[in-house]
Amino acid sequence: PLAEDLTRLYLAAEAKREPGRFRQWQALADFWAKVADAYQLIVLQAEASKRTDLDAHIALVTVRAMRAIFHQMCLALMRYAGGPERAWPSLYSLYRFAHDRRQAAVPVRPYPAEGLSTTARLELVRAVMLEAAAPQSLPPRQIDLTARISARLASSFAYGEAPGPQLSYYVDLAQDRPPITVPKELQASPSMRFFGAGAAPVRLKELLEGARSPQAADQPYSEEFTAAERIETLERLLLYWSDNPPRRQ
């Protein structure tokens, strides 16, 4: 909760261009770096020990590690600090670990205060689809909103272990590079995973309709983002999270 509160303060400071906002960003970056390091260390110890009694905790530990890395990625994008690409090897490694232990699709609640369950697979999906939205050119507040929407819609995106007609992006878990658009002639391998818009456009249209209706109550993100910010972000995502997204190199 404290990290969420500080994030809200930082984003509010970004909206007003307050001079002290970098200190808030740095505190968040340091916090999530420590969280990521701690949970990755637990994963490394679990891998080395081969203890089966740890299996009950693998899904939760992996999700928390991947979530912390996701936050690091977002923060790096917000300050144009470079380095988001360094997050992908860690995400791939964590996902492979969960997959090898048959825990990648096991649902867990990352923290007690969170109402929604997630999985290691969904944590990978949300990161891939954030990258698919080309966040590098966005201001910090739009990056945060895009990241939140990708998390909200994670279960709506398409995922596959083989190429498919609606799977526009892929990653290779055996390599370090970020997600890229699936080329026309791709030699698929078992280490590849594929992603697409799936049912997300339908959900986006529902959110957009609500954002455009002043009388609509309890709209997601309405307390922290203006209607104009939400509409602009959702319209942009309808373009990037589609069956025919803009081609990216």
mmCIF file of N, CA, C and O in Angstrom, residues 23-68:
data_model
loop_
_atom_site.group_PDB
_atom_site.id
_atom_site.type_symbol
_atom_site.label_atom_id
_atom_site.label_comp_id
_atom_site.label_asym_id
_atom_site.label_seq_id
_atom_site.Cartn_x
_atom_site.Cartn_y
_atom_site.Cartn_z
ATOM 1 N N ARG A 23 12.935 12.539 -6.713
ATOM 2 C CA ARG A 23 13.215 11.814 -5.467
ATOM 3 C C ARG A 23 12.158 10.750 -5.211
ATOM 4 O O ARG A 23 12.474 9.658 -4.718
ATOM 5 N N GLN A 24 10.915 11.051 -5.535
ATOM 6 C CA GLN A 24 9.856 10.053 -5.386
ATOM 7 C C GLN A 24 10.077 8.891 -6.342
ATOM 8 O O GLN A 24 9.913 7.724 -5.965
ATOM 9 N N TRP A 25 10.444 9.216 -7.571
ATOM 10 C CA TRP A 25 10.723 8.166 -8.549
ATOM 11 C C TRP A 25 11.881 7.291 -8.075
ATOM 12 O O TRP A 25 11.816 6.058 -8.175
ATOM 13 N N GLN A 26 12.932 7.907 -7.555
ATOM 14 C CA GLN A 26 14.101 7.152 -7.117
ATOM 15 C C GLN A 26 13.763 6.229 -5.956
ATOM 16 O O GLN A 26 14.239 5.078 -5.895
ATOM 17 N N ALA A 27 12.923 6.700 -5.037
ATOM 18 C CA ALA A 27 12.520 5.855 -3.909
ATOM 19 C C ALA A 27 11.744 4.639 -4.399
ATOM 20 O O ALA A 27 11.949 3.510 -3.913
ATOM 21 N N LEU A 28 10.866 4.836 -5.367
ATOM 22 C CA LEU A 28 10.120 3.717 -5.937
ATOM 23 C C LEU A 28 11.044 2.747 -6.664
ATOM 24 O O LEU A 28 10.916 1.525 -6.527
ATOM 25 N N ALA A 29 11.981 3.288 -7.437
ATOM 26 C CA ALA A 29 12.915 2.441 -8.165
ATOM 27 C C ALA A 29 13.763 1.603 -7.209
ATOM 28 O O ALA A 29 13.979 0.400 -7.434
ATOM 29 N N ASP A 30 14.231 2.216 -6.131
ATOM 30 C CA ASP A 30 15.043 1.488 -5.151
ATOM 31 C C ASP A 30 14.217 0.399 -4.458
ATOM 32 O O ASP A 30 14.706 -0.716 -4.230
ATOM 33 N N PHE A 31 12.976 0.727 -4.135
ATOM 34 C CA PHE A 31 12.110 -0.233 -3.444
ATOM 35 C C PHE A 31 11.873 -1.471 -4.303
ATOM 36 O O PHE A 31 12.068 -2.611 -3.845
ATOM 37 N N TRP A 32 11.454 -1.267 -5.552
ATOM 38 C CA TRP A 32 11.126 -2.415 -6.402
ATOM 39 C C TRP A 32 12.374 -3.200 -6.781
ATOM 40 O O TRP A 32 12.303 -4.419 -6.989
ATOM 41 N N ALA A 33 13.527 -2.533 -6.857
ATOM 42 C CA ALA A 33 14.771 -3.254 -7.126
ATOM 43 C C ALA A 33 15.086 -4.216 -5.983
ATOM 44 O O ALA A 33 15.490 -5.370 -6.211
ATOM 45 N N LYS A 34 14.889 -3.755 -4.749
ATOM 46 C CA LYS A 34 15.154 -4.616 -3.589
ATOM 47 C C LYS A 34 14.167 -5.777 -3.526
ATOM 48 O O LYS A 34 14.536 -6.915 -3.206
ATOM 49 N N VAL A 35 12.891 -5.501 -3.824
ATOM 50 C CA VAL A 35 11.889 -6.569 -3.818
ATOM 51 C C VAL A 35 12.227 -7.614 -4.885
ATOM 52 O O VAL A 35 12.188 -8.827 -4.625
ATOM 53 N N ALA A 36 12.572 -7.153 -6.084
ATOM 54 C CA ALA A 36 12.910 -8.071 -7.169
ATOM 55 C C ALA A 36 14.119 -8.919 -6.810
ATOM 56 O O ALA A 36 14.130 -10.142 -7.025
ATOM 57 N N ASP A 37 15.142 -8.283 -6.257
ATOM 58 C CA ASP A 37 16.357 -9.017 -5.888
ATOM 59 C C ASP A 37 16.059 -10.079 -4.830
ATOM 60 O O ASP A 37 16.573 -11.202 -4.893
ATOM 61 N N ALA A 38 15.229 -9.729 -3.855
ATOM 62 C CA ALA A 38 14.936 -10.662 -2.764
ATOM 63 C C ALA A 38 14.221 -11.905 -3.278
ATOM 64 O O ALA A 38 14.595 -13.041 -2.941
ATOM 65 N N TYR A 39 13.210 -11.704 -4.099
ATOM 66 C CA TYR A 39 12.446 -12.864 -4.574
ATOM 67 C C TYR A 39 13.216 -13.664 -5.620
ATOM 68 O O TYR A 39 13.066 -14.893 -5.699
ATOM 69 N N GLN A 40 14.044 -13.006 -6.406
ATOM 70 C CA GLN A 40 14.879 -13.761 -7.343
ATOM 71 C C GLN A 40 15.905 -14.608 -6.602
ATOM 72 O O GLN A 40 16.263 -15.705 -7.059
ATOM 73 N N LEU A 41 16.385 -14.120 -5.467
ATOM 74 C CA LEU A 41 17.315 -14.907 -4.657
ATOM 75 C C LEU A 41 16.623 -16.162 -4.122
ATOM 76 O O LEU A 41 17.211 -17.254 -4.110
ATOM 77 N N ILE A 42 15.369 -16.021 -3.713
ATOM 78 C CA ILE A 42 14.619 -17.189 -3.244
ATOM 79 C C ILE A 42 14.473 -18.210 -4.374
ATOM 80 O O ILE A 42 14.617 -19.418 -4.164
ATOM 81 N N VAL A 43 14.196 -17.715 -5.588
ATOM 82 C CA VAL A 43 14.058 -18.613 -6.736
ATOM 83 C C VAL A 43 15.369 -19.346 -6.997
ATOM 84 O O VAL A 43 15.386 -20.562 -7.241
ATOM 85 N N LEU A 44 16.474 -18.622 -6.955
ATOM 86 C CA LEU A 44 17.774 -19.248 -7.170
ATOM 87 C C LEU A 44 18.044 -20.327 -6.125
ATOM 88 O O LEU A 44 18.570 -21.406 -6.433
ATOM 89 N N GLN A 45 17.704 -20.057 -4.881
ATOM 90 C CA GLN A 45 17.904 -21.041 -3.822
ATOM 91 C C GLN A 45 17.008 -22.262 -4.034
ATOM 92 O O GLN A 45 17.427 -23.403 -3.800
ATOM 93 N N ALA A 46 15.777 -22.024 -4.485
ATOM 94 C CA ALA A 46 14.869 -23.139 -4.752
ATOM 95 C C ALA A 46 15.369 -23.990 -5.908
ATOM 96 O O ALA A 46 15.273 -25.226 -5.877
ATOM 97 N N GLU A 47 15.905 -23.333 -6.937
ATOM 98 C CA GLU A 47 16.459 -24.079 -8.071
ATOM 99 C C GLU A 47 17.635 -24.935 -7.640
ATOM 100 O O GLU A 47 17.771 -26.089 -8.065
ATOM 101 N N ALA A 48 18.493 -24.387 -6.805
ATOM 102 C CA ALA A 48 19.704 -25.098 -6.395
ATOM 103 C C ALA A 48 19.389 -26.252 -5.450
ATOM 104 O O ALA A 48 20.043 -27.294 -5.492
ATOM 105 N N SER A 49 18.368 -26.085 -4.612
ATOM 106 C CA SER A 49 18.091 -27.096 -3.596
ATOM 107 C C SER A 49 17.320 -28.288 -4.140
ATOM 108 O O SER A 49 17.433 -29.402 -3.608
ATOM 109 N N LYS A 50 16.497 -28.054 -5.180
ATOM 110 C CA LYS A 50 15.650 -29.112 -5.742
ATOM 111 C C LYS A 50 14.677 -29.680 -4.715
ATOM 112 O O LYS A 50 14.189 -30.802 -4.851
ATOM 113 N N ARG A 51 14.364 -28.893 -3.694
ATOM 114 C CA ARG A 51 13.458 -29.368 -2.644
ATOM 115 C C ARG A 51 12.018 -29.319 -3.133
ATOM 116 O O ARG A 51 11.526 -28.276 -3.555
ATOM 117 N N THR A 52 11.319 -30.426 -3.038
ATOM 118 C CA THR A 52 9.928 -30.480 -3.487
ATOM 119 C C THR A 52 8.975 -29.830 -2.493
ATOM 120 O O THR A 52 7.857 -29.463 -2.859
ATOM 121 N N ASP A 53 9.407 -29.684 -1.230
ATOM 122 C CA ASP A 53 8.513 -29.076 -0.241
ATOM 123 C C ASP A 53 8.338 -27.581 -0.477
ATOM 124 O O ASP A 53 7.475 -26.945 0.145
ATOM 125 N N LEU A 54 9.130 -27.006 -1.358
ATOM 126 C CA LEU A 54 8.997 -25.586 -1.685
ATOM 127 C C LEU A 54 7.985 -25.339 -2.799
ATOM 128 O O LEU A 54 7.657 -24.187 -3.086
ATOM 129 N N ASP A 55 7.495 -26.401 -3.435
ATOM 130 C CA ASP A 55 6.619 -26.242 -4.590
ATOM 131 C C ASP A 55 5.366 -25.443 -4.274
ATOM 132 O O ASP A 55 4.848 -24.723 -5.131
ATOM 133 N N ALA A 56 4.880 -25.554 -3.052
ATOM 134 C CA ALA A 56 3.657 -24.842 -2.686
ATOM 135 C C ALA A 56 3.842 -23.335 -2.706
ATOM 136 O O ALA A 56 2.855 -22.588 -2.769
ATOM 137 N N HIS A 57 5.093 -22.874 -2.659
ATOM 138 C CA HIS A 57 5.366 -21.439 -2.613
ATOM 139 C C HIS A 57 5.917 -20.896 -3.936
ATOM 140 O O HIS A 57 6.071 -19.684 -4.074
ATOM 141 N N ILE A 58 6.224 -21.775 -4.869
ATOM 142 C CA ILE A 58 6.890 -21.342 -6.097
ATOM 143 C C ILE A 58 6.037 -20.364 -6.888
ATOM 144 O O ILE A 58 6.536 -19.342 -7.375
ATOM 145 N N ALA A 59 4.747 -20.634 -7.037
ATOM 146 C CA ALA A 59 3.880 -19.754 -7.829
ATOM 147 C C ALA A 59 3.866 -18.347 -7.244
ATOM 148 O O ALA A 59 4.011 -17.358 -7.977
ATOM 149 N N LEU A 60 3.721 -18.229 -5.939
ATOM 150 C CA LEU A 60 3.656 -16.914 -5.303
ATOM 151 C C LEU A 60 4.987 -16.189 -5.403
ATOM 152 O O LEU A 60 5.026 -14.992 -5.741
ATOM 153 N N VAL A 61 6.075 -16.882 -5.107
ATOM 154 C CA VAL A 61 7.394 -16.244 -5.165
ATOM 155 C C VAL A 61 7.707 -15.767 -6.584
ATOM 156 O O VAL A 61 8.200 -14.648 -6.788
ATOM 157 N N THR A 62 7.387 -16.591 -7.568
ATOM 158 C CA THR A 62 7.664 -16.223 -8.957
ATOM 159 C C THR A 62 6.833 -15.019 -9.379
ATOM 160 O O THR A 62 7.341 -14.092 -10.011
ATOM 161 N N VAL A 63 5.563 -15.026 -9.030
ATOM 162 C CA VAL A 63 4.689 -13.902 -9.382
ATOM 163 C C VAL A 63 5.179 -12.609 -8.741
ATOM 164 O O VAL A 63 5.215 -11.550 -9.389
ATOM 165 N N ARG A 64 5.561 -12.672 -7.481
ATOM 166 C CA ARG A 64 6.037 -11.459 -6.814
ATOM 167 C C ARG A 64 7.330 -10.944 -7.445
ATOM 168 O O ARG A 64 7.517 -9.733 -7.592
ATOM 169 N N ALA A 65 8.200 -11.848 -7.821
ATOM 170 C CA ALA A 65 9.439 -11.425 -8.483
ATOM 171 C C ALA A 65 9.135 -10.788 -9.833
ATOM 172 O O ALA A 65 9.673 -9.723 -10.172
ATOM 173 N N MET A 66 8.264 -11.413 -10.615
ATOM 174 C CA MET A 66 7.922 -10.880 -11.937
ATOM 175 C C MET A 66 7.183 -9.553 -11.818
ATOM 176 O O MET A 66 7.406 -8.632 -12.614
ATOM 177 N N ARG A 67 6.334 -9.412 -10.817
ATOM 178 C CA ARG A 67 5.613 -8.154 -10.610
ATOM 179 C C ARG A 67 6.585 -7.021 -10.267
ATOM 180 O O ARG A 67 6.452 -5.906 -10.776
ATOM 181 N N ALA A 68 7.549 -7.310 -9.420
ATOM 182 C CA ALA A 68 8.528 -6.287 -9.058
ATOM 183 C C ALA A 68 9.345 -5.850 -10.275
ATOM 184 O O ALA A 68 9.624 -4.657 -10.464
#
